Amino acid sequence: MRQMKSDPTPESIFGHGFADIIDQYDWDATVKKVASHTIEEVDAVLRKAEVSSSMLTPEDLGVLISPAAGTRLEEMAQLSKQITDKRFGKTISLYIPMYVGNACTNKCVYCGFNHDNDFQRTILSLEEIEKECKAIKDLGPFENLLIVAGEYPSKCGVEYLEKTLKVCRPFFHNLTLEVQPMKSVDYYRLSESGLNGVVCFQETYNREAYSKYHPRGMKSHFDWRLNGFDRMGEAGLHKIGLGALLGLEDWHGEAMMIARHLRYLQKKYWRTRYSLNFPRLRPSESGFKPNFIVSDKDIVQLSCAFRIFDPDLDISFSTREPSWFRDSIIGLGVTSMSAGSRTEPGGYSHPAEALEQFEISDDRTPAQVEEAIKVRGYYPVWKDWDSLFD
């Protein structure tokens, strides 16, 4: 049984965490350092990784994502495949997102759920959530469900999410949330109701730039969001997913901060598993365009670098990416993929009745994604967690 402090101090709820140490890392200096690495440094890190990836540091990750390392992408891809197959076997875990609400109090400039966007807001009832679960089960034998909602605590807070989890639990063995950051006690409460993990994107780790993308709402508080990962760890969650929205700021800087954050979390909350996702900006209702272009080659290099950096990491690619790209990256570090995704509330039982958060690029059916995985010599896994473990 997980143990947690029954009465967390205000500091553990609202304060201390990675946000208290991130400022020791200068953003501009970090980006400049990555750009300066040489091919000799790249080869040295690759030799080090061949001995043991567990020896790699965030600074080594910086070498592997450098422009110089781009000339060694083939070697990195081969090593990434070797490490992935050895640790995970030739498997790809499948999951599906279920959006339960698009109401949001935040005014993120890049998001379709922006509070200022004029459209009918939807928060699904428990009966509608049950219909969504049944519709998803008709699409395929999914057991890994990602429950997503806009950040609207007064209507989509811990009580609503607790009821949602209880509705979904009979249909799925593994339940993950992607919602607003909460207190440790709330995460723990939800874990008692069937929650297995949480996914949260910092969006950008660049503190100075953060406010221009998040001008209003609770999400505008950089420290509160960043320290949310500590609160997840305090609650003893089985799995924590993190990442940044690529295209807001220089992706090299984001990757370095993610690596530093990851190592911090792994040391402090060592019982927890971790996952990464590398979403690139896609068109939304707001019409926001990326400030930094992240190419397909960049994403491949990023995925391979993180796999070499951490053999145990779950690396996921969602339907934001086109089908041809997701197929081509199988075997290069990825361990899980979404399939058949709809990004609007009620999208499985009543398609096209609500606004999507962003446009999906891979619109294949789950069966088609399953077949694509098999064609490449990998085995699709629909279930990798059992409620018995809870």
Coordinates of C-alpha atoms in Angstrom, one line a residue:
M1 CA 0.0 0.0 0.0
R2 CA 1.3 3.4 -0.9
Q3 CA 2.1 5.7 2.0
M4 CA 1.5 9.4 1.9
K5 CA 1.6 12.2 4.5
S6 CA -2.0 12.6 5.8
D7 CA -1.6 16.3 6.4
P8 CA 0.8 17.8 3.8
T9 CA 2.3 21.1 4.8
P10 CA 1.4 24.2 2.7
E11 CA 5.0 24.1 1.4
S12 CA 4.5 20.6 -0.1
I13 CA 1.2 21.6 -1.7
F14 CA 2.1 25.0 -3.1
G15 CA 5.8 25.5 -3.1
H16 CA 8.9 23.4 -3.0
G17 CA 9.9 21.4 -6.1
F18 CA 11.8 21.7 -9.4
A19 CA 10.6 25.3 -9.8
D20 CA 12.9 26.2 -6.9
I21 CA 16.0 25.0 -8.7
I22 CA 15.3 25.5 -12.4
D23 CA 16.6 29.0 -12.4
Q24 CA 20.2 27.7 -11.8
Y25 CA 20.0 26.7 -15.4
D26 CA 20.2 29.7 -17.7
W27 CA 18.0 29.2 -20.8
D28 CA 20.1 31.1 -23.3
A29 CA 23.4 29.6 -22.1
T30 CA 21.8 26.1 -22.3
V31 CA 20.8 26.6 -25.9
K32 CA 24.2 28.1 -26.8
K33 CA 26.0 25.2 -25.2
V34 CA 24.0 22.6 -27.2
A35 CA 24.9 24.4 -30.4
S36 CA 28.6 24.3 -29.6
H37 CA 29.1 20.6 -29.2
T38 CA 31.5 18.9 -31.6
I39 CA 31.4 15.6 -33.5
E40 CA 34.2 14.3 -31.2
E41 CA 32.0 14.9 -28.2
V42 CA 29.1 13.1 -30.0
D43 CA 31.2 10.0 -30.7
A44 CA 32.5 10.0 -27.1
V45 CA 28.9 10.0 -25.7
L46 CA 27.8 7.2 -28.1
R47 CA 30.8 5.1 -26.9
K48 CA 29.8 5.8 -23.3
A49 CA 26.2 4.8 -24.1
E50 CA 27.2 1.5 -25.6
V51 CA 28.8 0.6 -22.3
S52 CA 25.8 1.7 -20.2
S53 CA 23.1 4.2 -20.9
S54 CA 22.5 4.6 -17.2
M55 CA 25.8 6.5 -17.0
L56 CA 24.5 9.3 -19.2
T57 CA 23.8 12.8 -17.7
P58 CA 21.6 15.6 -19.0
E59 CA 24.7 17.2 -20.3
D60 CA 25.3 14.0 -22.4
L61 CA 21.7 14.3 -23.7
G62 CA 22.6 17.9 -24.8
V63 CA 25.4 16.4 -26.9
L64 CA 23.0 13.9 -28.6
I65 CA 20.5 16.6 -29.6
S66 CA 23.2 19.0 -30.9
P67 CA 23.5 19.9 -34.6
A68 CA 26.7 18.0 -34.6
A69 CA 24.9 14.8 -33.6
G70 CA 22.6 15.2 -36.6
T71 CA 25.4 13.8 -38.7
R72 CA 25.4 10.7 -36.6
L73 CA 21.6 10.1 -36.7
E74 CA 21.9 6.7 -38.4
E75 CA 24.2 5.5 -35.7
M76 CA 21.9 6.9 -33.0
A77 CA 18.9 5.3 -34.6
Q78 CA 20.6 1.9 -34.6
L79 CA 21.6 2.2 -31.0
S80 CA 18.1 3.5 -30.0
K81 CA 16.5 0.5 -31.7
Q82 CA 18.9 -1.9 -30.0
I83 CA 18.2 -0.4 -26.5
T84 CA 14.4 -0.3 -27.1
D85 CA 14.1 -3.9 -28.3
K86 CA 16.2 -5.1 -25.4
R87 CA 14.2 -3.3 -22.8
F88 CA 10.7 -3.4 -24.2
G89 CA 10.8 -6.2 -26.7
K90 CA 9.3 -5.6 -30.2
T91 CA 6.1 -4.2 -28.7
I92 CA 4.0 -1.0 -29.0
S93 CA 1.4 -0.2 -26.4
L94 CA -1.8 1.3 -27.6
Y95 CA -4.0 3.8 -25.8
I96 CA -6.8 6.1 -26.7
P97 CA -7.7 9.6 -25.3
M98 CA -11.2 10.5 -24.1
Y99 CA -12.0 14.2 -23.9
V100 CA -14.7 14.8 -21.2
G101 CA -14.7 18.6 -21.3
N102 CA -13.6 21.6 -23.3
A103 CA -14.5 24.3 -20.8
C104 CA -11.3 26.1 -19.6
T105 CA -10.5 29.1 -17.5
N106 CA -7.1 29.6 -19.1
K107 CA -6.3 31.9 -22.0
C108 CA -3.4 29.9 -23.6
V109 CA -2.8 31.6 -26.9
Y110 CA -2.0 28.4 -28.8
C111 CA -5.0 26.3 -27.6
G112 CA -8.4 25.7 -29.2
F113 CA -9.9 25.6 -25.7
N114 CA -8.8 29.2 -24.9
H115 CA -11.3 30.8 -22.6
D116 CA -11.8 33.7 -25.0
N117 CA -12.7 31.5 -28.0
D118 CA -16.4 31.8 -28.7
F119 CA -18.0 28.4 -28.9
Q120 CA -20.4 26.2 -26.9
R121 CA -18.5 24.6 -24.0
T122 CA -19.2 21.0 -23.1
I123 CA -18.6 18.9 -20.0
L124 CA -19.9 15.4 -20.3
S125 CA -22.3 13.9 -17.8
L126 CA -21.5 10.6 -16.2
E127 CA -24.1 9.0 -18.5
E128 CA -22.4 10.5 -21.6
I129 CA -19.0 9.3 -20.3
E130 CA -20.3 5.8 -20.0
K131 CA -21.5 6.0 -23.6
E132 CA -18.1 7.2 -24.7
C133 CA -16.5 4.2 -22.9
K134 CA -18.8 1.8 -24.7
A135 CA -18.1 3.5 -28.1
I136 CA -14.4 3.2 -27.6
K137 CA -14.7 -0.5 -26.8
D138 CA -16.5 -0.9 -30.1
L139 CA -13.4 0.6 -31.8
G140 CA -11.0 -1.9 -30.4
P141 CA -9.9 -3.8 -27.3
F142 CA -8.4 -0.8 -25.6
E143 CA -7.4 -1.1 -21.9
N144 CA -5.3 2.1 -21.6
L145 CA -7.5 5.2 -21.4
L146 CA -6.2 8.8 -21.2
I147 CA -8.9 11.0 -19.8
V148 CA -8.5 14.6 -20.9
A149 CA -10.3 17.9 -19.9
G150 CA -9.8 21.6 -20.1
E151 CA -8.8 23.3 -16.9
Y152 CA -12.0 24.2 -15.2
P153 CA -11.7 23.2 -11.5
S154 CA -15.1 24.4 -10.3
K155 CA -17.0 22.1 -12.8
C156 CA -14.3 19.6 -13.7
G157 CA -12.4 19.3 -10.4
V158 CA -11.5 16.4 -8.1
E159 CA -15.0 15.4 -7.3
Y160 CA -16.1 15.2 -11.0
L161 CA -12.8 13.4 -11.9
E162 CA -13.3 10.9 -9.1
K163 CA -16.8 10.1 -10.4
T164 CA -15.4 9.9 -13.9
L165 CA -12.7 7.4 -12.9
K166 CA -15.3 5.2 -11.2
V167 CA -17.4 5.1 -14.4
C168 CA -14.5 4.3 -16.6
R169 CA -12.8 1.7 -14.3
P170 CA -15.2 -1.2 -15.3
F171 CA -14.3 -0.7 -18.9
F172 CA -10.5 -0.1 -18.7
H173 CA -7.6 -1.5 -16.7
N174 CA -5.3 1.5 -16.9
L175 CA -6.6 5.0 -16.3
T176 CA -4.5 8.2 -16.9
L177 CA -5.5 11.8 -16.5
E178 CA -4.4 14.9 -18.4
V179 CA -6.2 17.7 -16.6
Q180 CA -5.3 20.8 -14.4
P181 CA -2.5 20.3 -11.8
M182 CA -3.8 19.5 -8.4
K183 CA -2.7 19.2 -4.8
S184 CA -1.0 16.0 -3.6
V185 CA -4.0 15.1 -1.5
D186 CA -6.2 15.3 -4.5
Y187 CA -3.9 13.1 -6.6
Y188 CA -3.8 10.6 -3.8
R189 CA -7.6 10.6 -3.4
L190 CA -8.0 9.9 -7.2
S191 CA -5.4 7.1 -7.0
E192 CA -7.7 5.5 -4.4
S193 CA -10.5 5.7 -7.1
G194 CA -8.6 3.9 -9.8
L195 CA -6.1 6.5 -11.2
N196 CA -2.9 5.0 -12.4
G197 CA -1.0 7.9 -13.8
V198 CA -1.0 11.6 -14.8
V199 CA 0.3 13.3 -18.0
C200 CA 1.1 17.0 -17.8
F201 CA 2.9 19.3 -20.2
Q202 CA 4.8 22.2 -18.9
E203 CA 4.4 23.6 -22.5
T204 CA 7.6 25.6 -22.2
Y205 CA 10.4 25.5 -19.6
N206 CA 11.5 29.0 -20.6
R207 CA 10.3 31.0 -17.5
E208 CA 10.8 34.4 -19.2
A209 CA 8.7 33.4 -22.2
Y210 CA 6.1 31.4 -20.4
S211 CA 3.8 34.4 -19.5
K212 CA 3.3 35.5 -23.1
Y213 CA 1.8 32.1 -24.0
H214 CA -0.2 31.9 -20.7
P215 CA -1.5 35.5 -20.0
R216 CA -4.5 34.6 -17.8
G217 CA -5.8 31.7 -15.7
M218 CA -4.3 29.3 -13.2
K219 CA -2.0 28.0 -15.8
S220 CA -0.3 31.4 -15.9
H221 CA 1.5 30.5 -12.7
F222 CA 4.8 28.9 -13.8
D223 CA 5.8 27.6 -10.4
W224 CA 2.5 26.1 -9.6
R225 CA 2.4 24.1 -12.8
L226 CA 6.1 23.0 -12.7
N227 CA 5.9 21.9 -9.1
G228 CA 2.8 19.9 -9.9
F229 CA 5.1 17.0 -10.9
D230 CA 6.4 17.0 -7.3
R231 CA 2.9 16.8 -6.0
M232 CA 2.2 13.8 -8.3
G233 CA 5.3 12.1 -6.9
E234 CA 4.3 12.9 -3.3
A235 CA 1.0 11.1 -4.0
G236 CA 2.9 8.0 -5.0
L237 CA 1.4 7.8 -8.5
H238 CA 2.4 4.7 -10.5
K239 CA 3.4 6.8 -13.6
I240 CA 4.1 10.4 -14.5
G241 CA 4.2 11.7 -18.0
L242 CA 5.9 15.0 -18.9
G243 CA 7.0 17.0 -21.9
A244 CA 6.8 20.4 -23.7
L245 CA 4.8 21.7 -26.6
L246 CA 7.4 21.9 -29.3
G247 CA 7.3 25.0 -31.4
L248 CA 6.8 27.6 -28.7
E249 CA 10.6 28.0 -27.9
D250 CA 13.8 26.5 -29.1
W251 CA 13.4 22.7 -28.8
H252 CA 17.0 22.1 -27.8
G253 CA 16.4 24.2 -24.6
E254 CA 13.1 22.4 -23.9
A255 CA 14.8 19.0 -24.3
M256 CA 17.6 19.9 -21.9
M257 CA 15.2 21.2 -19.3
I258 CA 13.1 18.0 -19.6
A259 CA 16.2 15.9 -19.1
R260 CA 17.1 17.8 -16.0
H261 CA 13.6 17.7 -14.7
L262 CA 13.4 14.0 -15.4
R263 CA 16.6 13.2 -13.5
Y264 CA 15.5 15.3 -10.6
L265 CA 12.1 13.4 -10.4
Q266 CA 13.7 10.0 -10.8
K267 CA 16.1 10.6 -7.9
K268 CA 13.4 12.0 -5.6
Y269 CA 10.5 9.8 -6.6
W270 CA 12.3 6.6 -7.6
R271 CA 9.4 4.3 -7.3
T272 CA 7.5 6.0 -10.1
R273 CA 7.7 5.2 -13.8
Y274 CA 8.1 8.1 -16.3
S275 CA 7.0 8.8 -19.8
L276 CA 7.7 11.4 -22.4
N277 CA 5.7 12.8 -25.3
F278 CA 6.9 15.2 -27.9
P279 CA 3.8 17.1 -29.3
R280 CA 4.4 19.6 -32.1
L281 CA 2.1 22.5 -32.5
R282 CA -0.8 21.8 -34.7
P283 CA -3.5 24.2 -36.1
S284 CA -6.2 25.1 -33.5
E285 CA -9.2 27.4 -33.3
S286 CA -6.9 30.2 -32.1
G287 CA -4.9 30.0 -35.4
F288 CA -1.6 30.2 -33.5
K289 CA 1.5 29.4 -35.6
P290 CA 4.7 27.9 -34.2
N291 CA 7.5 30.3 -33.4
F292 CA 10.1 27.6 -33.9
I293 CA 9.9 25.0 -36.6
V294 CA 10.6 21.4 -35.4
S295 CA 11.4 19.2 -38.4
D296 CA 10.8 15.5 -38.8
K297 CA 14.5 14.9 -38.5
D298 CA 14.6 16.9 -35.3
I299 CA 11.8 14.7 -33.8
V300 CA 13.6 11.5 -34.8
Q301 CA 16.9 12.8 -33.3
L302 CA 15.0 13.9 -30.1
S303 CA 13.4 10.5 -29.7
C304 CA 16.6 8.5 -30.3
A305 CA 18.5 10.8 -28.0
F306 CA 16.1 10.3 -25.1
R307 CA 16.0 6.5 -25.6
I308 CA 19.8 6.4 -25.5
F309 CA 19.7 8.7 -22.4
D310 CA 17.1 6.5 -20.6
P311 CA 16.4 2.9 -21.6
D312 CA 13.4 2.6 -19.2
L313 CA 11.5 5.7 -20.4
D314 CA 8.1 5.2 -22.1
I315 CA 8.2 7.4 -25.2
S316 CA 4.8 8.1 -26.8
F317 CA 3.7 9.5 -30.2
S318 CA 0.1 10.6 -30.6
T319 CA -2.1 11.1 -33.6
R320 CA -0.9 14.7 -33.8
E321 CA 1.7 13.2 -36.1
P322 CA 0.9 11.9 -39.6
S323 CA 0.5 8.2 -40.2
W324 CA 3.6 7.9 -42.4
F325 CA 5.8 9.5 -39.7
R326 CA 4.4 7.4 -36.9
D327 CA 5.0 4.2 -39.0
S328 CA 8.6 5.2 -39.8
I329 CA 9.5 5.9 -36.2
I330 CA 8.5 2.4 -34.9
G331 CA 11.6 0.8 -33.7
L332 CA 13.4 4.1 -33.1
G333 CA 12.6 4.6 -29.4
V334 CA 8.8 4.8 -29.4
T335 CA 7.0 2.4 -27.0
S336 CA 3.4 3.6 -27.1
M337 CA 1.0 5.2 -29.5
S338 CA -2.6 6.5 -29.5
A339 CA -5.0 5.2 -32.2
G340 CA -8.5 6.2 -33.4
S341 CA -8.3 9.5 -31.4
R342 CA -11.0 12.2 -31.2
T343 CA -10.1 15.4 -29.5
E344 CA -13.6 16.7 -28.8
P345 CA -15.9 15.8 -25.9
G346 CA -18.3 13.1 -27.0
G347 CA -16.4 12.5 -30.1
Y348 CA -16.7 8.7 -30.1
S349 CA -20.4 8.4 -29.5
H350 CA -21.5 11.7 -31.2
P351 CA -18.7 12.8 -33.7
A352 CA -18.3 16.4 -34.8
E353 CA -20.7 17.9 -32.2
A354 CA -18.0 19.8 -30.2
L355 CA -14.9 21.8 -30.9
E356 CA -11.6 19.8 -31.2
Q357 CA -8.6 21.0 -29.1
F358 CA -6.4 20.5 -32.1
E359 CA -6.5 18.8 -35.5
I360 CA -5.4 15.2 -35.6
S361 CA -3.1 14.1 -38.4
D362 CA -3.3 10.3 -38.3
D363 CA -7.0 9.5 -38.7
R364 CA -6.6 5.7 -39.3
T365 CA -8.8 3.3 -37.4
P366 CA -7.3 1.3 -34.4
A367 CA -7.4 -1.8 -36.6
Q368 CA -5.4 0.0 -39.3
V369 CA -2.8 1.2 -36.8
E370 CA -2.6 -2.3 -35.3
E371 CA -1.9 -3.7 -38.8
A372 CA 0.8 -1.1 -39.5
I373 CA 2.6 -2.0 -36.3
K374 CA 2.5 -5.7 -37.3
V375 CA 3.8 -5.0 -40.8
R376 CA 6.9 -3.6 -39.3
G377 CA 7.6 -6.7 -37.2
Y378 CA 6.3 -5.3 -33.9
Y379 CA 3.5 -6.5 -31.7
P380 CA 0.6 -4.2 -30.6
V381 CA -0.2 -4.4 -26.9
W382 CA -3.7 -3.4 -25.9
K383 CA -3.2 -4.1 -22.2
D384 CA 0.0 -3.6 -20.1
W385 CA -1.5 -2.9 -16.7
D386 CA -4.1 -4.8 -14.6
S387 CA -6.5 -3.3 -12.1
L388 CA -5.4 -6.1 -9.8
F389 CA -2.1 -4.2 -9.2
D390 CA -4.1 -1.4 -7.7

